[in-house]
Structure formats: C-alpha cells, structure tokens
CSV table of C-alpha atoms and ligand atoms in Angstrom, one decimal:
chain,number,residue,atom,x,y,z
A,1,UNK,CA,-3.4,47.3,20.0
A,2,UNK,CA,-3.9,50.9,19.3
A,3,UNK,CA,-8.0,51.7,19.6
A,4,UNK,CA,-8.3,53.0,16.3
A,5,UNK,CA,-6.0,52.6,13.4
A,6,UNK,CA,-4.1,56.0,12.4
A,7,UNK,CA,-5.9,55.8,9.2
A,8,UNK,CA,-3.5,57.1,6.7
A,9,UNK,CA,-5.9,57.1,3.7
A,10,UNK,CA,-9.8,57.7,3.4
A,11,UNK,CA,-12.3,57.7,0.7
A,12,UNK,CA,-15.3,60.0,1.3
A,13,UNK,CA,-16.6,60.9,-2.6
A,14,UNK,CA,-12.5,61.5,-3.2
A,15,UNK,CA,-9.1,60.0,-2.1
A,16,UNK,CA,-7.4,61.9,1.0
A,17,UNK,CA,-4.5,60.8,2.6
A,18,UNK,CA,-1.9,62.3,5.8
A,19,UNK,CA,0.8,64.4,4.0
A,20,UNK,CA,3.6,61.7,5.8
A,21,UNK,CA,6.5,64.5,5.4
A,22,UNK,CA,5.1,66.9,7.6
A,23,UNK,CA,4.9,64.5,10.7
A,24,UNK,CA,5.6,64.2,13.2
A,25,UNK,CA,5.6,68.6,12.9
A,26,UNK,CA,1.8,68.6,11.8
A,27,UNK,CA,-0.9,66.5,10.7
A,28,UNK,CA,-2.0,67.6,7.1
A,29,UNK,CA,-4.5,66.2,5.2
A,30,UNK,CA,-4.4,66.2,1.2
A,31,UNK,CA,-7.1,65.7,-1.3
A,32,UNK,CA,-5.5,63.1,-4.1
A,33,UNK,CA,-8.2,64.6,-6.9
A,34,UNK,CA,-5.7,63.7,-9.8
A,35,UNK,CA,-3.9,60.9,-11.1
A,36,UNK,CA,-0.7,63.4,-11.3
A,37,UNK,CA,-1.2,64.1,-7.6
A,38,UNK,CA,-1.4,60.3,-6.7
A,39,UNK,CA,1.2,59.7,-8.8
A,40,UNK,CA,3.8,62.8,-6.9
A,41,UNK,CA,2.4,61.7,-3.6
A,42,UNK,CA,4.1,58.1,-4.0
A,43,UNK,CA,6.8,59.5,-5.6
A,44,UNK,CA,8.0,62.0,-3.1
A,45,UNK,CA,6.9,59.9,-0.4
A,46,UNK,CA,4.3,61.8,0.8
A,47,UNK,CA,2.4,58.2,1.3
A,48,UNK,CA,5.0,55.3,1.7
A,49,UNK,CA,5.3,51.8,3.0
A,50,UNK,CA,4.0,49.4,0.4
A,51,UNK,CA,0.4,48.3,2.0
A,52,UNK,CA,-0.8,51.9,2.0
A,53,UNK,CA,1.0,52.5,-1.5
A,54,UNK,CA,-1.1,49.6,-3.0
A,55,UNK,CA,-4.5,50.9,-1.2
A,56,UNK,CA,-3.9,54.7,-2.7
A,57,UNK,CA,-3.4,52.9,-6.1
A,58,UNK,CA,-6.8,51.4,-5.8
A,59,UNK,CA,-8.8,54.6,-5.0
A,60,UNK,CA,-6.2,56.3,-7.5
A,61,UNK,CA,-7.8,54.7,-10.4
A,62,UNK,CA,-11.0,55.7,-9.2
A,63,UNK,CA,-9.4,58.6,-9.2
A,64,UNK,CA,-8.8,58.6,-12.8
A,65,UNK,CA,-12.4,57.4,-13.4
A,66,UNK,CA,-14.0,60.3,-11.9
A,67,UNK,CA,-11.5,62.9,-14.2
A,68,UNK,CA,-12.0,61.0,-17.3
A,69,UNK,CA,-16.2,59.8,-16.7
A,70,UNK,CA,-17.4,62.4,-19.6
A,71,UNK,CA,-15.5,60.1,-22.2
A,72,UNK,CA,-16.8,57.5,-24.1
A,73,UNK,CA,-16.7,54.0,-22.5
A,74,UNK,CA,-14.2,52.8,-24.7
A,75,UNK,CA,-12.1,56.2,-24.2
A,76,UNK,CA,-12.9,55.7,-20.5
A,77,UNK,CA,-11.1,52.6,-20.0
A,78,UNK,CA,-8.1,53.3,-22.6
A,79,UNK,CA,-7.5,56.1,-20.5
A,80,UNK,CA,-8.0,54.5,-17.3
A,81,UNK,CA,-5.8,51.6,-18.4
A,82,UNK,CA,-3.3,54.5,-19.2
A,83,UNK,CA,-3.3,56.0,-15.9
A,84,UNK,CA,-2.9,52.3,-14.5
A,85,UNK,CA,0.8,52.4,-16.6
A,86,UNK,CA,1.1,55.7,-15.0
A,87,UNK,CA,0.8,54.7,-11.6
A,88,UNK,CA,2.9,51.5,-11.8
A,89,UNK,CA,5.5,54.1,-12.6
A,90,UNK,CA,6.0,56.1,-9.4
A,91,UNK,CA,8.1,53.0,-7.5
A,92,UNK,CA,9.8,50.0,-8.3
A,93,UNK,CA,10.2,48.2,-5.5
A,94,UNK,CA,6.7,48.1,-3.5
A,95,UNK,CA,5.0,45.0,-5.0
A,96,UNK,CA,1.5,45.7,-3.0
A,97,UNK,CA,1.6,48.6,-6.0
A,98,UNK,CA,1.7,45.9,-9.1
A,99,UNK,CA,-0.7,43.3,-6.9
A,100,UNK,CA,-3.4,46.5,-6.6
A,101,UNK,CA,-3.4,47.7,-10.1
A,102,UNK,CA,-3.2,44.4,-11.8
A,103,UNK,CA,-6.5,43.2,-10.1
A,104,UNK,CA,-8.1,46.7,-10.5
A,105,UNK,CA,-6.9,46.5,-14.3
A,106,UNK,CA,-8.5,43.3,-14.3
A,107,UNK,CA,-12.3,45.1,-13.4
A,108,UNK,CA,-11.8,46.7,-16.6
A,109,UNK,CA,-10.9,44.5,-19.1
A,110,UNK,CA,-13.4,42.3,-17.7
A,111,UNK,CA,-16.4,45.2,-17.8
A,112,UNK,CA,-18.4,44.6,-21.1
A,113,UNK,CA,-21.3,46.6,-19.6
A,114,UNK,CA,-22.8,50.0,-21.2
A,115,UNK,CA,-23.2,51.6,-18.0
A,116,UNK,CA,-20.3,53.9,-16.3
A,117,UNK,CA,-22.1,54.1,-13.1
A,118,UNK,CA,-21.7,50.3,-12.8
A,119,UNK,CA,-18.0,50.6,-13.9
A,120,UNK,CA,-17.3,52.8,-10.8
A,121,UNK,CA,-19.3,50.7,-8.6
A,122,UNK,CA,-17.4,47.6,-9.4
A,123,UNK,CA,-13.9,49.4,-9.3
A,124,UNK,CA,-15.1,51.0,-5.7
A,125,UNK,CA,-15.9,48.0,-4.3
A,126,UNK,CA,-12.9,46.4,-5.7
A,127,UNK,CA,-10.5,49.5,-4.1
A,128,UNK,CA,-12.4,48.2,-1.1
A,129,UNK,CA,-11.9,44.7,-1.1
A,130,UNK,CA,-8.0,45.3,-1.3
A,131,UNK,CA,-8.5,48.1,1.5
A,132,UNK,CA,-10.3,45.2,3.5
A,133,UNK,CA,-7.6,42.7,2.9
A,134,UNK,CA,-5.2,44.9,4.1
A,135,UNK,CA,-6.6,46.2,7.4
A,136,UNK,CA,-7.3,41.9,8.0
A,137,UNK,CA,-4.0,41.0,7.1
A,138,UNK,CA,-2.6,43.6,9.5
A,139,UNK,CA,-4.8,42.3,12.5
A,140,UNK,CA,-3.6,38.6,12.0
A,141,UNK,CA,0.1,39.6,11.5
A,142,UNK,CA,-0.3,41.2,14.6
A,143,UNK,CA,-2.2,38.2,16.3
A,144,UNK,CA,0.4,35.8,15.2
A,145,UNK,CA,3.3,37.9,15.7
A,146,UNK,CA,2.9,38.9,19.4
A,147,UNK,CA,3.7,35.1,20.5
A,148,UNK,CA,7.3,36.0,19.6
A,149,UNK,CA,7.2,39.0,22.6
A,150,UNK,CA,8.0,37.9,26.1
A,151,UNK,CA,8.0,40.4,28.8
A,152,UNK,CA,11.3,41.9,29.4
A,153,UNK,CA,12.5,41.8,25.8
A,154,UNK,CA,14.4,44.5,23.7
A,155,UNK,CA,13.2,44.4,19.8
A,156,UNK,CA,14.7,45.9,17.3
A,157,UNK,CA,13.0,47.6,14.1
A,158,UNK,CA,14.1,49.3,11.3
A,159,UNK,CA,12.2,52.5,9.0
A,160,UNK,CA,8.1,52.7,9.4
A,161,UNK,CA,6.2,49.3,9.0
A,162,UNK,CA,3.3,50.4,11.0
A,163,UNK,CA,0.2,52.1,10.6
A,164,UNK,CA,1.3,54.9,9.1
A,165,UNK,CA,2.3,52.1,6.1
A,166,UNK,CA,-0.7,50.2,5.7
A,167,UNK,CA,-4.2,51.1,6.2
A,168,UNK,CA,-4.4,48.8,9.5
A,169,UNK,CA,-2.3,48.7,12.4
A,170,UNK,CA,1.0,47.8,10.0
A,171,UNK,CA,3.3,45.0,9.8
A,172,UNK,CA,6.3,44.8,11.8
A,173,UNK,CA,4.8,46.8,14.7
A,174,UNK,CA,1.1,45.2,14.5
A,175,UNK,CA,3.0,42.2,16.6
A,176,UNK,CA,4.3,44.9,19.1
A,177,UNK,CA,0.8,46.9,19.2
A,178,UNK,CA,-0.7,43.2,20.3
A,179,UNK,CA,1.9,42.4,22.5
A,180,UNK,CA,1.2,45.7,24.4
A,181,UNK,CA,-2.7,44.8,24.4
A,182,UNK,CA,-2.3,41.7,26.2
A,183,UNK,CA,-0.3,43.4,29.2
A,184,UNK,CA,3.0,42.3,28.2
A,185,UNK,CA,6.0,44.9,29.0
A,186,UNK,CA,8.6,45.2,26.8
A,187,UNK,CA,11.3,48.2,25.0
A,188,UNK,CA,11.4,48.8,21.3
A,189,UNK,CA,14.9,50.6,19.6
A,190,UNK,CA,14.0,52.4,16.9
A,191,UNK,CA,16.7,52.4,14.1
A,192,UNK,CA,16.3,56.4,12.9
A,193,UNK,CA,16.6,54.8,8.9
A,194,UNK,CA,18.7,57.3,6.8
A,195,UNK,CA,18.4,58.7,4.5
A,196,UNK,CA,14.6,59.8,4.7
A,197,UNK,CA,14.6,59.4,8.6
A,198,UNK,CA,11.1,57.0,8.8
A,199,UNK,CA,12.1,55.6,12.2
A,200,UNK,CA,13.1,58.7,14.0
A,201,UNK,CA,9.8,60.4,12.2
A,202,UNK,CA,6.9,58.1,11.6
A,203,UNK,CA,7.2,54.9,13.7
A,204,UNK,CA,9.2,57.1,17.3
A,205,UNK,CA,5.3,59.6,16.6
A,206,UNK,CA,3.5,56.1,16.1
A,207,UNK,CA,5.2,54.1,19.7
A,208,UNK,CA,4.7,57.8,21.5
A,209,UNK,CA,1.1,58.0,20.5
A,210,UNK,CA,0.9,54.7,21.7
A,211,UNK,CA,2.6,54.8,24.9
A,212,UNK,CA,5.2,51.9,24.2
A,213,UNK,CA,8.4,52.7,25.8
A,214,UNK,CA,10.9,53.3,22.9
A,215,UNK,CA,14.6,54.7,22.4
A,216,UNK,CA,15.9,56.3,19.3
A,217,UNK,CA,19.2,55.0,17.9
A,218,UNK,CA,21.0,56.2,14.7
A,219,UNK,CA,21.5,53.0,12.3
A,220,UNK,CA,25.1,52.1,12.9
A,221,UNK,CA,24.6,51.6,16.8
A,222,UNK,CA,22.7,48.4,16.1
A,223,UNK,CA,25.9,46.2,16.3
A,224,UNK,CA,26.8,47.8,19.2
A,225,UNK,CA,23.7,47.3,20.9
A,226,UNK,CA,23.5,42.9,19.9
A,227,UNK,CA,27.4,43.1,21.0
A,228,UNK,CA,26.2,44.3,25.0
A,229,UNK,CA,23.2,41.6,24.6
A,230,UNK,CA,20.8,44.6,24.7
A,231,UNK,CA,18.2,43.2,21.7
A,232,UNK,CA,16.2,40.0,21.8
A,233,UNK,CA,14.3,40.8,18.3
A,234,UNK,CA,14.5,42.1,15.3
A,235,UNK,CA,10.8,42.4,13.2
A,236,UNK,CA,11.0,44.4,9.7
A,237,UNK,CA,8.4,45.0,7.0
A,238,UNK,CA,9.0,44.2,3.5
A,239,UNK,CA,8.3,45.8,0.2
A,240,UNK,CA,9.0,42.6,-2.2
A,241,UNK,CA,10.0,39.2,-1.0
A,242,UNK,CA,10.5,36.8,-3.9
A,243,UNK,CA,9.6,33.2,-4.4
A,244,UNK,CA,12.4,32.0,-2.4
A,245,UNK,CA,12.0,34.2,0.6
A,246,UNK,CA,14.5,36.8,-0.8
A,247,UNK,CA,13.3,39.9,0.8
A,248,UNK,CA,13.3,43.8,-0.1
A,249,UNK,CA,13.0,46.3,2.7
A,250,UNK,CA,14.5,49.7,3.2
A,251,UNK,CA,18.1,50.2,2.7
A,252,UNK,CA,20.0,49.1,5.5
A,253,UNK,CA,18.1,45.9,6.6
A,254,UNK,CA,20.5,44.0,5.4
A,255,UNK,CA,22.7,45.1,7.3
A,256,UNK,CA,20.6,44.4,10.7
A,257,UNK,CA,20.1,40.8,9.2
A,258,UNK,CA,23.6,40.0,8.9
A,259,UNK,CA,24.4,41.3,12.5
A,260,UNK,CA,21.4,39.3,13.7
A,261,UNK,CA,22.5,36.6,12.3
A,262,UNK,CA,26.4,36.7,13.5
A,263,UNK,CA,25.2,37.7,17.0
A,264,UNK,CA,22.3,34.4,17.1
A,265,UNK,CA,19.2,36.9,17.4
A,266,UNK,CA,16.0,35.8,15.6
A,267,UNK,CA,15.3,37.9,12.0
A,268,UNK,CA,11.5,38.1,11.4
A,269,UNK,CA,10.3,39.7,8.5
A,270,UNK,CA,6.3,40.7,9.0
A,271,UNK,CA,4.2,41.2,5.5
A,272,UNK,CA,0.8,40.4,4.2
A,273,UNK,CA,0.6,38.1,1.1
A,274,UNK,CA,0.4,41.2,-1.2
A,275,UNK,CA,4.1,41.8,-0.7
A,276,UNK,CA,5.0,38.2,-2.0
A,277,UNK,CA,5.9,38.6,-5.5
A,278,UNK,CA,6.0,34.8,-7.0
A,279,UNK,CA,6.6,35.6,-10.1
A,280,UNK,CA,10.0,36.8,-9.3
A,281,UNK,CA,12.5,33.5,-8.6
A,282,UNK,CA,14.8,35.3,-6.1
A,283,UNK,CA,16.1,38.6,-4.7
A,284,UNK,CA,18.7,39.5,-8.1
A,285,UNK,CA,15.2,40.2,-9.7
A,286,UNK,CA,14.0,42.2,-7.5
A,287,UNK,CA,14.1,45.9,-9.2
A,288,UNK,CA,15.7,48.4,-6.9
A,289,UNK,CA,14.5,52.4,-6.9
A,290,UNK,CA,17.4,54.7,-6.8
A,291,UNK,CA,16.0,58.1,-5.2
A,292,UNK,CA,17.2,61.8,-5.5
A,293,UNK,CA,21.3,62.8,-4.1
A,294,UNK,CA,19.3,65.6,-2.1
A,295,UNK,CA,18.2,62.5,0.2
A,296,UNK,CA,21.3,62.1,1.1
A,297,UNK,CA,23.2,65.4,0.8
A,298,UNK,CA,20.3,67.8,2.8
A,299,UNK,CA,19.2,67.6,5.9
A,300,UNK,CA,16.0,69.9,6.2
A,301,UNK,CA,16.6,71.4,3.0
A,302,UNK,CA,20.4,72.4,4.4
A,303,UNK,CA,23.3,71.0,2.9
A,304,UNK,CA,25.3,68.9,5.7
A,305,UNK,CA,28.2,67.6,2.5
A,306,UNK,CA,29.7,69.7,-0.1
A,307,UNK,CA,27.2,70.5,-2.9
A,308,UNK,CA,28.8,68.1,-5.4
A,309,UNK,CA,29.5,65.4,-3.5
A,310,UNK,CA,28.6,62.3,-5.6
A,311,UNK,CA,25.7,60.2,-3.9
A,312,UNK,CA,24.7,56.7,-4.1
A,313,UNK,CA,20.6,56.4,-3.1
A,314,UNK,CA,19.3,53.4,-3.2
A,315,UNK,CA,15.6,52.9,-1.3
A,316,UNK,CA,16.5,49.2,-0.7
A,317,UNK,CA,18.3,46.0,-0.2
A,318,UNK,CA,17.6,42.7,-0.4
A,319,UNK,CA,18.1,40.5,2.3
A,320,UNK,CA,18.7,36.6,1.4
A,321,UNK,CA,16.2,34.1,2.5
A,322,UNK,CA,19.3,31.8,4.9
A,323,UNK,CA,19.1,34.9,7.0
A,324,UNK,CA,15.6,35.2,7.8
A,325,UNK,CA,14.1,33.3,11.0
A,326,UNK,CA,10.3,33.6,9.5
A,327,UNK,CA,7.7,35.7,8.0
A,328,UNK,CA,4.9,37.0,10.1
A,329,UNK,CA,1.9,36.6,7.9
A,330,UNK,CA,-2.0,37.0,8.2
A,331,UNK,CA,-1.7,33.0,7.0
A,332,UNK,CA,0.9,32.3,10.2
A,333,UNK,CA,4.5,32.5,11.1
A,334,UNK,CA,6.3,31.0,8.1
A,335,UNK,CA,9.4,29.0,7.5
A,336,UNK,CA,11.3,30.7,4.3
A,337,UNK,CA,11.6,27.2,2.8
A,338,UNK,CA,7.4,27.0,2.8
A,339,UNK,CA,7.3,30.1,1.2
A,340,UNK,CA,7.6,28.5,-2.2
A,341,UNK,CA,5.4,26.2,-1.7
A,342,UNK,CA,1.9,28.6,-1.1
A,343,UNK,CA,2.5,30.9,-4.3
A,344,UNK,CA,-0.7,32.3,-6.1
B,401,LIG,O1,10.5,54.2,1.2
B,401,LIG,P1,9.4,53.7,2.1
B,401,LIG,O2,9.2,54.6,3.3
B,401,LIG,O3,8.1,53.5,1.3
B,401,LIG,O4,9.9,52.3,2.6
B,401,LIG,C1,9.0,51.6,3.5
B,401,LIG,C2,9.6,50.3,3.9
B,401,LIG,O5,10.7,49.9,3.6
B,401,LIG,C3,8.7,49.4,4.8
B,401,LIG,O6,9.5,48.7,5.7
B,401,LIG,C4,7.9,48.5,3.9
B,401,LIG,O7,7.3,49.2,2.9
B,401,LIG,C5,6.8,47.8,4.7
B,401,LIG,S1,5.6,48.9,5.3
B,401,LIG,C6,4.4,47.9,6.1
C-alpha cells in the first residue's frame, strides 16, 4: 500500500482540496471558502469520485456555517439547511453525496442548543466521522480485495477509483495498492475513460507514483485484449449500486462487464457501504447526470469534431447485478444476491 494516502482533501480552519484537472500537469491546491466554490468544484469536477465528493460535502456545510455564523440560530440553520439543497444539487449520480448531507442535515435538526460554537463542534466532528469511515472502509476494501490478486495476473480497471476518489487509498485500486504491499507481482491496464480522461490522468499519475507496472489503453481495446487472454480481472468503483446490486459507475463500464462476462473473466465491483443506495429497488432508478457537449467535442480546449456536432454525455451506466462476480466491501467480498439482505 502506498505510505501515505494522496490526501485529496484537508481541513486546517477551512476546506482545501487538489484542483483534480490540473493533474497529472501540476499539483494545485484550492481553498473551498464558499458554498458556491464547493458547489463549482463538484460540478466541473475539480474533486470527483463519489467517496471524496461525500467527504467535501461534509466540511462544505461547515463551510456554510463559518459564512453564515453572524446570523441568528434559527437563520443559521435555515440557511445552512439551504446550502445542504444546494449542494445535493451539483451531481446526480454519486450517492456518498446524499449519505453525507443527510446525516450532516441530521446534526441540525437535531441541535436545540443556544450555543453556535457547539453547533460547529458537533457538525466538525460529524464531517470527521464520515472522513474516518471513509479512509477505514478504504483500508478494508483493500484488505479484502487483494486475495483476488495472484502473482502473474493482468487486471483491468476503468476511470479513477483510487486515492485521488476517496480520502483513503480508494476503492478499486486499494485491492491492487495491498496486493503490491504484500510482494505480489502483477500488471494493471488502465482503460484511458473518455470523455474526461480519469484513467489516462488520475489513476496512470496514481500507479506511476506508486511504482506498479501499468499500460495505458484507449477504452475500445478492452475486447481485444480478453479475446488474446491478456486480462485475468477486472475491479471498478461505483457511484450508486441499488438494492439489488444494480451498479452505477462511469460511462463505459458496462461495456467492460458485458465483455467480462462473454469472455468468463471475473467482474468485481469495490465500494464502501456509503455508495449502497437501498432506498432505490434497482438500477432504472438510478438518476443519470448528463454533462456538457464540450466533454465530448474538445480535447484541451480544441475542437477534434465539427462545432455543432450533436453530442450525447452521459457520466454513467448502470451495470446489472447478473453481471457482477462480487462487491469488494470494508464488510467483505459480497455475493450480489446478499446485497439485499444487509440494507440500512
Ligand atoms: O465523474 P467522476 O470522475 O466523479 O466518476 C468517478 C467514478 O465513476 C468512480 O469510479 C466512482 O466514483 C468510484 S470512486 C472511488
């Protein structure tokens, strides 16, 4: 495992976080000090992956505490429960978002008390508890998930489900980070993940910093790659899986899952219980964010289609629960036909 998470996100008196479009080019650091800069952070993906989305909407309402602490206390929270609304705004998909905010909304509707400086201190410590969970939840996904790498195999990932997505050592590559901590040699393809490029720019910097031997491959050479026998693995993050193991992840996973499945290669899906959304029956309900034609239609900031080309965008796709081998959790590897069964 990597020494020291990346740590993506830090509270010192005020929310900063790593500006995620300037990697792997340079490391830049950005004070959050508004709820309109959370807010355009998420939204233009500036932080992404939903673990570290959910974390930044925790500090964020602190956020929105520290702007709003010369109002009254009932003027305080109204606003505060505003800025909640606000925030559950900037994405769809990512349920770590919802699960943050409804237990930080929770601290104030509960919060009877006269005093603001105890309102802050409960919301703090509650932005840390979910910080906590996070960083835990990575550490056992990784635990559990590194008994599924043998030496000599060839896994597969697809977009950024690592540290630069959580607040720990990620998701789908905390198994591989593990796996690499207890001596075991192995290759990792990285899908590049059009249209926002996650896998050629976040998770290739992550593996380089972390000296796993990695190769770069555009999405569509996938297939090719399970046709020559060249991948063993495939382990994905998730941003909503439904109550019957439906599961959200970037666009394009899918995709992978149906190969996988028609070439007999085992489909794990890693997430923490924050991204299990069992309120939501299966996948159809799953709300999917449709982003900005530019995504599609610029490369850099250059046009690589005509200007009006019409673009479809959307962030995700749902992958159905028959094509999923298991879930890496921090709870253990999981069977979707259990995941029903440990809701709440
Ligand atoms: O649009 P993004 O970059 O936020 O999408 C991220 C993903 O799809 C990740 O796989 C998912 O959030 C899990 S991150 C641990």
């Amino acid at each position: 495992m990597e020494k020291k998470p990346i740590k993506p996100l830090f509270w010192k008196n005020g929310l900063y976080v790593i500006d995620q479009t300037k990697l792997p080019k340079k490391k830049v650091i950005l004070k959050l000090n508004s709820v309109y800069k959370v807010y355009n952070a998420i939204k233009e993906l500036k932080i992404r992956g939903a673990p570290l989305i959910g974390c930044v909407c925790a500090y964020g309402v602190l956020v929105s505490f520290i702007e709003n602490k010369n109002k009254s206390m009932e003027d305080l929270k109204k606003k505060i429960k505003e800025d909640i609304e606000f925030l559950k705004s900037s994405r769809p998909t990512a349920y770590n978002l919802f699960y943050s905010l409804n237990k930080m909304s929770k601290i104030v509707e509960t919060f009877t008390g006269k005093d603001k400086n105890e309102l802050m201190r409960r919301l703090l410590n509650e932005a840390k508890n979910i910080h906590n969970e996070d960083l835990y939840a990575c550490y056992r996904i990784g635990k559990y998930g590194s008994k599924l790498i043998k030496d000599g195999m060839n896994i597969l990932t697809h977009c950024n489900a690592g540290g630069l997505a959580t607040t720990g050592f990620g998701t789908a590559l905390a198994p591989i980070y593990v796996a690499k901590q207890e001596g075991k040699k192995f290759h990792v393809y990285v899908d590049e993940t059009r249209p926002v490029l996650q896998g050629a720019r976040l998770t290739a910097w992550e593996l380089e910093k972390n000296k796993i031997p990695y190769t770069l491959i555009c999405d569509n050479m996938a297939g090719y790659l399970m046709n020559k026998n060249k991948i063993d693995l495939v382990i994905v993050g998730a941003d909503r899986i439904a109550k019957n193991g439906d599961t959200a992840n970037k666009i394009g996973t899918y995709s992978i899952a149906v190969l996988a499945n028609y070439h007999k290669i085992p489909f794990y899906v890693a997430a923490p219980f924050s991204t299990f959304d069992f309120n939501i029956e299966d996948g159809d309900k799953i709300p999917i964010e449709e982003r900005n034609e530019n995504e599609v239609k610029k490369i850099n900031g250059e046009y690589i289609s005509p200007k009006k080309a019409k673009v479809f965008n959307p962030a995700f796709d749902v992958t159905p629960n028959f094509l999923i081998t298991g879930f890496i959790t921090e709870r253990g590897i999981l069977k979707p036909e259990k995941i029903r069964y440990l809701g709440g």
